[in-house]
Coordinates of C-alpha atoms and ligand atoms in Angstrom, one line a residue:
X1 CA -0.1 0.0 0.1
X2 CA 1.1 3.7 -0.5
X3 CA -0.1 5.9 1.9
X4 CA 0.4 9.9 2.0
X5 CA 1.3 10.5 5.2
X6 CA 2.1 14.3 4.9
X7 CA 1.3 17.4 3.1
X8 CA 3.4 20.3 2.8
X9 CA 3.0 24.0 0.6
X10 CA 4.8 27.0 0.4
X11 CA 4.7 30.1 -1.6
X12 CA 7.0 33.3 -1.3
X13 CA 5.8 36.4 0.4
X14 CA 6.3 38.9 -2.4
X15 CA 2.9 39.4 -4.3
X16 CA 3.0 40.3 -8.1
X17 CA -0.4 41.9 -9.3
X18 CA -1.8 42.4 -12.8
X19 CA -1.5 45.9 -12.5
X20 CA 2.0 45.4 -11.2
X21 CA 2.6 43.6 -15.3
X22 CA 1.0 46.2 -16.7
X23 CA 3.4 49.0 -15.3
X24 CA 6.1 46.7 -16.9
X25 CA 4.8 45.1 -20.0
X26 CA 1.8 46.2 -22.4
X27 CA -0.9 44.3 -20.8
X28 CA -3.8 44.8 -18.5
X29 CA -6.1 43.4 -15.4
X30 CA -8.7 43.1 -17.8
X31 CA -7.0 40.8 -20.6
X32 CA -5.2 38.6 -18.2
X33 CA -8.3 38.4 -15.8
X34 CA -10.5 37.3 -19.0
X35 CA -8.2 35.0 -20.5
X36 CA -6.4 33.2 -18.1
X37 CA -8.5 33.9 -14.5
X38 CA -5.0 35.1 -13.0
X39 CA -5.2 38.0 -10.7
X40 CA -1.9 37.7 -8.7
X41 CA 1.3 35.2 -8.3
X42 CA 3.9 35.0 -5.9
X43 CA 7.5 35.8 -6.6
X44 CA 10.5 34.5 -4.8
X45 CA 12.9 37.0 -3.1
X46 CA 15.9 37.8 -4.7
X47 CA 17.9 35.5 -2.2
X48 CA 15.9 32.8 -2.6
X49 CA 16.3 29.7 -5.3
X50 CA 14.5 26.3 -6.0
X51 CA 15.9 24.7 -2.9
X52 CA 14.8 27.4 -0.5
X53 CA 11.3 26.7 -1.9
X54 CA 11.2 22.9 -1.8
X55 CA 13.0 22.8 1.5
X56 CA 9.9 25.3 3.0
X57 CA 7.2 23.0 1.4
X58 CA 9.3 19.6 2.0
X59 CA 9.8 20.7 5.8
X60 CA 6.2 21.2 6.5
X61 CA 4.9 17.9 4.8
X62 CA 7.3 16.2 7.2
X63 CA 6.2 18.0 10.1
X64 CA 2.5 16.9 9.2
X65 CA 3.7 13.3 8.9
X66 CA 5.0 13.8 12.4
X67 CA 8.3 12.4 10.8
X68 CA 11.8 14.0 10.1
X69 CA 14.3 14.1 7.7
X70 CA 16.3 11.3 9.1
X71 CA 13.0 8.7 8.3
X72 CA 12.8 9.2 4.5
X73 CA 14.7 6.6 2.5
X74 CA 14.3 8.4 -1.1
X75 CA 13.7 11.8 -2.4
X76 CA 11.9 12.7 -5.8
X77 CA 12.1 16.6 -7.1
X78 CA 10.0 17.3 -10.2
X79 CA 11.2 20.7 -11.5
X80 CA 11.7 22.4 -14.8
X81 CA 13.6 25.3 -12.7
X82 CA 16.3 23.7 -11.2
X83 CA 18.5 24.9 -8.3
X84 CA 21.6 24.5 -10.8
X85 CA 22.1 23.2 -13.9
X86 CA 23.6 20.1 -12.7
X87 CA 23.6 18.4 -10.2
X88 CA 20.0 17.9 -9.5
X89 CA 17.6 19.9 -7.0
X90 CA 17.1 16.7 -5.0
X91 CA 20.8 16.7 -4.4
X92 CA 20.7 20.3 -2.7
X93 CA 17.5 19.2 -1.4
X94 CA 18.8 16.1 0.4
X95 CA 21.8 18.0 2.4
X96 CA 19.5 20.9 3.3
X97 CA 17.2 18.8 4.8
X98 CA 19.5 16.4 6.6
X99 CA 18.5 13.7 5.4
X100 CA 20.5 10.2 4.9
X101 CA 22.5 9.7 2.3
X102 CA 19.6 8.2 0.3
X103 CA 18.9 7.8 -3.5
X104 CA 17.7 11.3 -4.6
X105 CA 16.9 12.5 -8.2
X106 CA 15.1 14.9 -10.4
X107 CA 12.1 14.4 -12.8
X108 CA 12.8 17.7 -15.0
X109 CA 11.6 18.6 -17.8
X110 CA 8.3 17.4 -18.3
X111 CA 6.6 20.8 -17.5
X112 CA 3.8 21.0 -15.2
X113 CA 2.9 17.1 -15.5
X114 CA 5.9 16.5 -13.3
X115 CA 4.4 15.8 -9.8
X116 CA 1.9 13.7 -10.7
X117 CA 4.5 11.5 -12.9
X118 CA 6.8 11.8 -9.7
X119 CA 3.9 10.1 -7.7
X120 CA 3.8 7.6 -10.7
X121 CA 7.6 6.6 -10.0
X122 CA 7.5 7.0 -6.2
X123 CA 4.7 5.0 -5.5
X124 CA 5.7 2.1 -8.0
X125 CA 9.4 2.2 -5.8
X126 CA 7.3 1.8 -2.9
X127 CA 5.5 -1.3 -4.1
X128 CA 8.8 -2.9 -4.9
X129 CA 10.0 -1.7 -1.6
X130 CA 8.2 -0.5 1.4
X131 CA 9.7 2.6 2.2
X132 CA 9.1 6.6 3.0
X133 CA 9.7 8.7 -0.1
X134 CA 9.2 12.7 0.0
X135 CA 7.9 13.5 -3.4
X136 CA 8.2 17.4 -4.0
X137 CA 6.8 19.5 -7.3
X138 CA 8.8 22.9 -7.2
X139 CA 9.4 25.7 -9.5
X140 CA 11.3 29.3 -9.5
X141 CA 9.7 30.2 -13.1
X142 CA 9.8 34.4 -12.1
X143 CA 14.2 34.0 -12.2
X144 CA 14.5 32.1 -15.7
X145 CA 11.5 33.6 -17.8
X146 CA 11.4 36.5 -20.1
X147 CA 10.0 39.6 -18.1
X148 CA 9.7 41.6 -21.2
X149 CA 7.3 38.9 -23.3
X150 CA 4.3 39.9 -22.3
X151 CA 2.5 36.4 -23.6
X152 CA 4.5 34.4 -20.8
X153 CA 5.3 36.5 -18.2
X154 CA 1.8 37.1 -17.1
X155 CA 1.0 33.6 -16.4
X156 CA 3.2 32.2 -14.0
X157 CA 4.1 32.1 -10.2
X158 CA 6.5 30.0 -7.9
X159 CA 5.7 27.6 -5.3
X160 CA 6.7 24.4 -4.1
X161 CA 4.4 21.7 -3.1
X162 CA 5.6 18.0 -1.1
X163 CA 4.1 14.8 0.5
X164 CA 5.7 12.0 2.2
X165 CA 4.7 8.5 1.0
X166 CA 5.3 5.9 3.3
X167 CA 3.9 2.0 3.5
X168 CA 2.4 2.9 7.1
X169 CA -1.4 3.8 7.2
X170 CA -1.6 7.1 6.8
X171 CA -3.9 10.3 6.1
X172 CA -5.1 9.4 2.9
X173 CA -4.1 6.5 -0.1
X174 CA -2.5 6.8 -3.1
X175 CA -4.6 4.1 -5.1
X176 CA -3.3 4.6 -8.5
X177 CA -1.7 6.5 -10.9
X178 CA -1.9 6.9 -14.3
X179 CA 0.7 8.7 -17.0
X180 CA 1.2 9.0 -20.8
X181 CA 3.3 10.7 -23.4
X182 CA 2.6 11.9 -26.7
X183 CA 6.1 12.9 -28.0
X184 CA 4.8 14.1 -31.5
X185 CA 4.2 17.1 -29.9
X186 CA 7.1 18.4 -28.4
X187 CA 6.9 21.7 -30.4
X188 CA 3.7 23.1 -29.0
X189 CA 5.3 24.3 -25.6
X190 CA 9.1 24.2 -25.5
X191 CA 12.5 26.2 -24.7
X192 CA 14.9 24.8 -26.9
X193 CA 18.1 27.1 -26.3
X194 CA 20.5 25.0 -23.6
X195 CA 20.2 21.9 -25.1
X196 CA 22.4 20.0 -26.9
X197 CA 20.5 20.8 -30.6
X198 CA 20.4 24.5 -29.4
X199 CA 23.5 25.2 -27.3
X200 CA 23.6 28.6 -25.4
X201 CA 26.1 30.8 -27.3
X202 CA 26.7 35.0 -27.7
X203 CA 23.6 35.1 -30.3
X204 CA 21.2 33.2 -27.9
X205 CA 22.2 35.3 -25.1
X206 CA 21.5 38.6 -26.9
X207 CA 18.4 37.6 -28.8
X208 CA 16.8 36.5 -25.1
X209 CA 16.2 33.0 -27.0
X210 CA 17.8 31.3 -23.9
X211 CA 14.8 32.3 -22.0
X212 CA 12.1 32.0 -24.7
X213 CA 9.5 29.7 -24.3
X214 CA 8.0 28.4 -28.1
X215 CA 4.4 27.9 -27.1
X216 CA 1.3 27.3 -29.5
X217 CA -1.3 28.6 -27.0
X218 CA -4.4 27.1 -28.4
X219 CA -3.0 23.6 -29.1
X220 CA -1.8 23.2 -25.5
X221 CA -5.4 24.9 -24.7
X222 CA -7.0 21.7 -26.2
X223 CA -4.6 19.2 -25.3
X224 CA -4.5 20.2 -22.0
X225 CA -8.3 19.8 -22.1
X226 CA -8.5 16.8 -23.6
X227 CA -5.8 14.8 -21.9
X228 CA -6.3 15.7 -18.3
X229 CA -10.1 14.6 -18.6
X230 CA -9.5 11.5 -20.3
X231 CA -6.5 10.9 -17.7
X232 CA -9.4 11.2 -14.9
X233 CA -11.6 9.0 -16.8
X234 CA -8.8 6.0 -16.9
X235 CA -7.9 6.5 -13.5
X236 CA -11.3 6.3 -12.5
X237 CA -12.2 2.9 -14.4
X238 CA -8.8 1.5 -13.0
X239 CA -10.0 2.3 -9.6
X240 CA -13.6 0.7 -10.2
X241 CA -14.7 4.6 -9.4
X242 CA -17.0 6.5 -11.6
X243 CA -17.5 10.7 -11.3
X244 CA -20.5 10.2 -8.8
X245 CA -17.4 9.4 -6.1
X246 CA -15.3 11.9 -6.7
X247 CA -15.4 14.7 -3.5
X248 CA -12.5 16.6 -5.3
X249 CA -10.9 17.5 -8.9
X250 CA -7.6 19.0 -8.2
X251 CA -6.3 20.2 -11.8
X252 CA -3.1 21.7 -12.9
X253 CA -3.7 25.5 -12.5
X254 CA -2.4 26.7 -15.7
X255 CA -5.3 28.8 -16.4
X256 CA -9.0 28.9 -15.3
X257 CA -10.7 28.6 -19.0
X258 CA -8.8 25.5 -19.0
X259 CA -9.9 23.8 -16.0
X260 CA -14.0 24.9 -16.4
X261 CA -13.5 23.3 -19.7
X262 CA -12.1 20.1 -17.7
X263 CA -15.0 20.4 -15.5
X264 CA -17.6 21.0 -18.1
X265 CA -15.7 17.8 -19.7
X266 CA -16.1 15.5 -16.9
X267 CA -19.6 17.1 -16.3
X268 CA -19.1 18.2 -12.5
X269 CA -20.2 21.4 -10.6
X270 CA -17.5 24.1 -9.9
X271 CA -18.1 23.1 -5.9
X272 CA -15.8 19.9 -6.8
X273 CA -13.1 21.5 -8.6
X274 CA -10.2 23.2 -6.5
X275 CA -9.0 26.2 -8.2
X276 CA -6.4 28.6 -6.9
X277 CA -4.9 29.7 -10.2
X278 CA -6.3 33.3 -9.3
X279 CA -4.1 33.8 -6.5
X280 CA -0.8 32.0 -7.7
X281 CA -1.0 31.7 -11.9
X282 CA 0.7 28.9 -13.1
X283 CA 3.2 27.2 -10.9
X284 CA 4.4 24.4 -13.2
X285 CA 5.1 21.1 -11.1
X286 CA 3.6 22.6 -7.9
X287 CA 0.6 23.7 -8.7
X288 CA -0.8 20.2 -8.0
X289 CA 1.1 19.1 -5.0
X290 CA 0.4 22.9 -3.2
X291 CA -3.3 23.1 -4.3
X292 CA -3.4 19.5 -2.6
X293 CA -1.7 20.9 0.7
X294 CA -4.0 24.1 0.7
X295 CA -7.3 22.1 0.0
X296 CA -6.9 20.6 3.2
X297 CA -5.3 23.4 5.3
X298 CA -9.0 25.1 3.9
X299 CA -11.1 22.2 5.1
X300 CA -12.0 21.3 1.4
X301 CA -11.0 17.7 1.7
X302 CA -12.3 15.8 4.7
X303 CA -11.8 12.2 5.7
X304 CA -13.5 9.7 3.4
X305 CA -13.3 12.1 0.3
X306 CA -12.1 10.4 -2.8
X307 CA -9.5 13.4 -4.7
X308 CA -8.6 12.9 -8.0
X309 CA -5.5 15.1 -9.2
X310 CA -4.8 15.5 -12.7
X311 CA -2.2 17.5 -14.9
X312 CA -0.8 17.8 -18.2
X313 CA 2.7 19.4 -19.3
X314 CA 5.1 20.2 -22.3
X315 CA 6.1 17.2 -23.9
X316 CA 3.7 16.7 -24.1
X317 CA 2.5 14.6 -21.0
X318 CA -0.4 14.2 -18.7
X319 CA -0.9 11.7 -15.3
X320 CA -3.8 11.2 -13.0
X321 CA -3.9 10.1 -9.6
X322 CA -6.5 8.6 -7.5
X323 CA -6.7 9.4 -3.8
X324 CA -8.5 7.9 -0.8
X325 CA -8.8 10.2 2.2
Ligands
UT7_1 O1 2.5 25.6 -18.2 C1 2.1 26.5 -19.7 C2 1.1 25.8 -19.8 N1 0.6 26.7 -21.0 C3 -0.8 27.3 -21.2 O2 -1.4 26.4 -20.1 C4 -1.2 27.8 -22.1 C5 -2.4 27.7 -22.7 N2 -3.3 28.6 -23.2 C6 -3.7 29.9 -23.0 O3 -3.6 29.3 -21.8 C7 -4.0 31.0 -23.8 O4 -3.7 30.5 -25.1 C8 -3.5 32.0 -23.5 C9 -3.5 32.7 -22.2 C10 -1.9 32.4 -23.3 C11 -3.5 33.1 -24.7 O5 -4.7 33.3 -24.8 P1 -5.5 33.2 -26.4 O6 -6.9 33.6 -26.5 O7 -4.9 32.1 -27.2 O8 -4.9 34.7 -27.1 P2 -3.6 34.7 -28.2 O9 -2.3 34.3 -28.0 O10 -4.5 34.2 -29.2 O11 -3.7 36.4 -28.3 C12 -4.7 37.3 -28.6 C13 -3.8 38.4 -28.4 C14 -2.9 38.8 -29.3 O12 -3.2 39.9 -30.1 P3 -3.6 39.8 -31.7 O13 -2.5 39.5 -32.2 O14 -4.7 39.7 -31.6 O15 -3.7 41.5 -31.7 C15 -1.9 38.9 -28.2 O16 -0.7 39.5 -28.9 O17 -3.5 39.1 -27.0 C16 -2.8 39.5 -27.2 N3 -1.6 39.5 -26.3 C17 -1.7 40.3 -24.8 N4 -2.8 41.4 -24.5 C18 -2.6 41.8 -23.7 C19 -1.0 38.1 -25.6 N5 -0.3 38.5 -24.5 C20 -1.3 39.6 -24.2 C21 -1.4 40.1 -22.5 N6 -1.9 41.2 -22.6 N7 -0.6 40.0 -21.4

């Protein structure tokens, strides 16, 4: 059995509103609100980096589980905005938390689907060998994005979320996870520069290509709705449940319109869909674990609730998880 023993979430203090953005780029509150539902987001302080956000969320998850870092047998971090190019953020986090010399690794590059994919990997690892695994989704996008490109900069925020999985009886059981990838769609959401095909050079530095995301927003939108809702259907089928059993769906928080469209496709009322994108924007692989933590904190999840997590990300990846509280 894979139980969730503890939940944690962290956002930095600095608030960046839509009006703050309109003072910097040619945008306004109305455009951002109508197209995305986002009103504000949090940005890390200058002296914060990815591992600081991750450690804050991880510490809360450990406290919630009544465990210390010494009790952790493995660490997985999902991020596309790592502490350093190499080594991975999980190494920094292992040291920061004072964990034992356990396996620690990142799942990077899968965009916003990273955390739910990491749950899939961690759950499988746990079933092979009972152990306690810290799973973190963290993103510090504000540090790496192009602050002059209005098409992207207004969408994102910084955050971290974490869970501790374990074989013991916990607060919830991670019943199943499904995941998939359509690699024919790498072009619809990609940051090419910095890889071996398009290495960093003087030209990419001058042109700003090193932090330029290529995104076909409309195709991403369509794929996101299709894949997140079908992944929910798949995980329900595998767990022998129906939408009537679902107390709450926690979708990746990229855009309120995408979330609404997923809710519509799943034919559920808005009170059974968790939404916080207006407060924090799109925080990549952190949205799902952060929302899961926040939903519990706000009393939106009660004992006995059946909750479904669903996410999509660059790749194109998708994943969904079934959680029984
Ligand atoms: O993890 C990342 C996942 N990415 C996503 O989830 C993105 C999914 N897609 C979307 O959410 C939507 O496609 C967006 C919110 C990104 C864009 O909405 P849209 O309705 O597809 O707008 P658009 O890209 O077609 O742009 C419409 C207009 C354009 O102007 P013209 O060409 O019609 O004159 C843009 O230049 O809006 C303009 N525009 C803006 N205007 C004011 C683009 N960004 C902004 C902005 N403020 N920030």
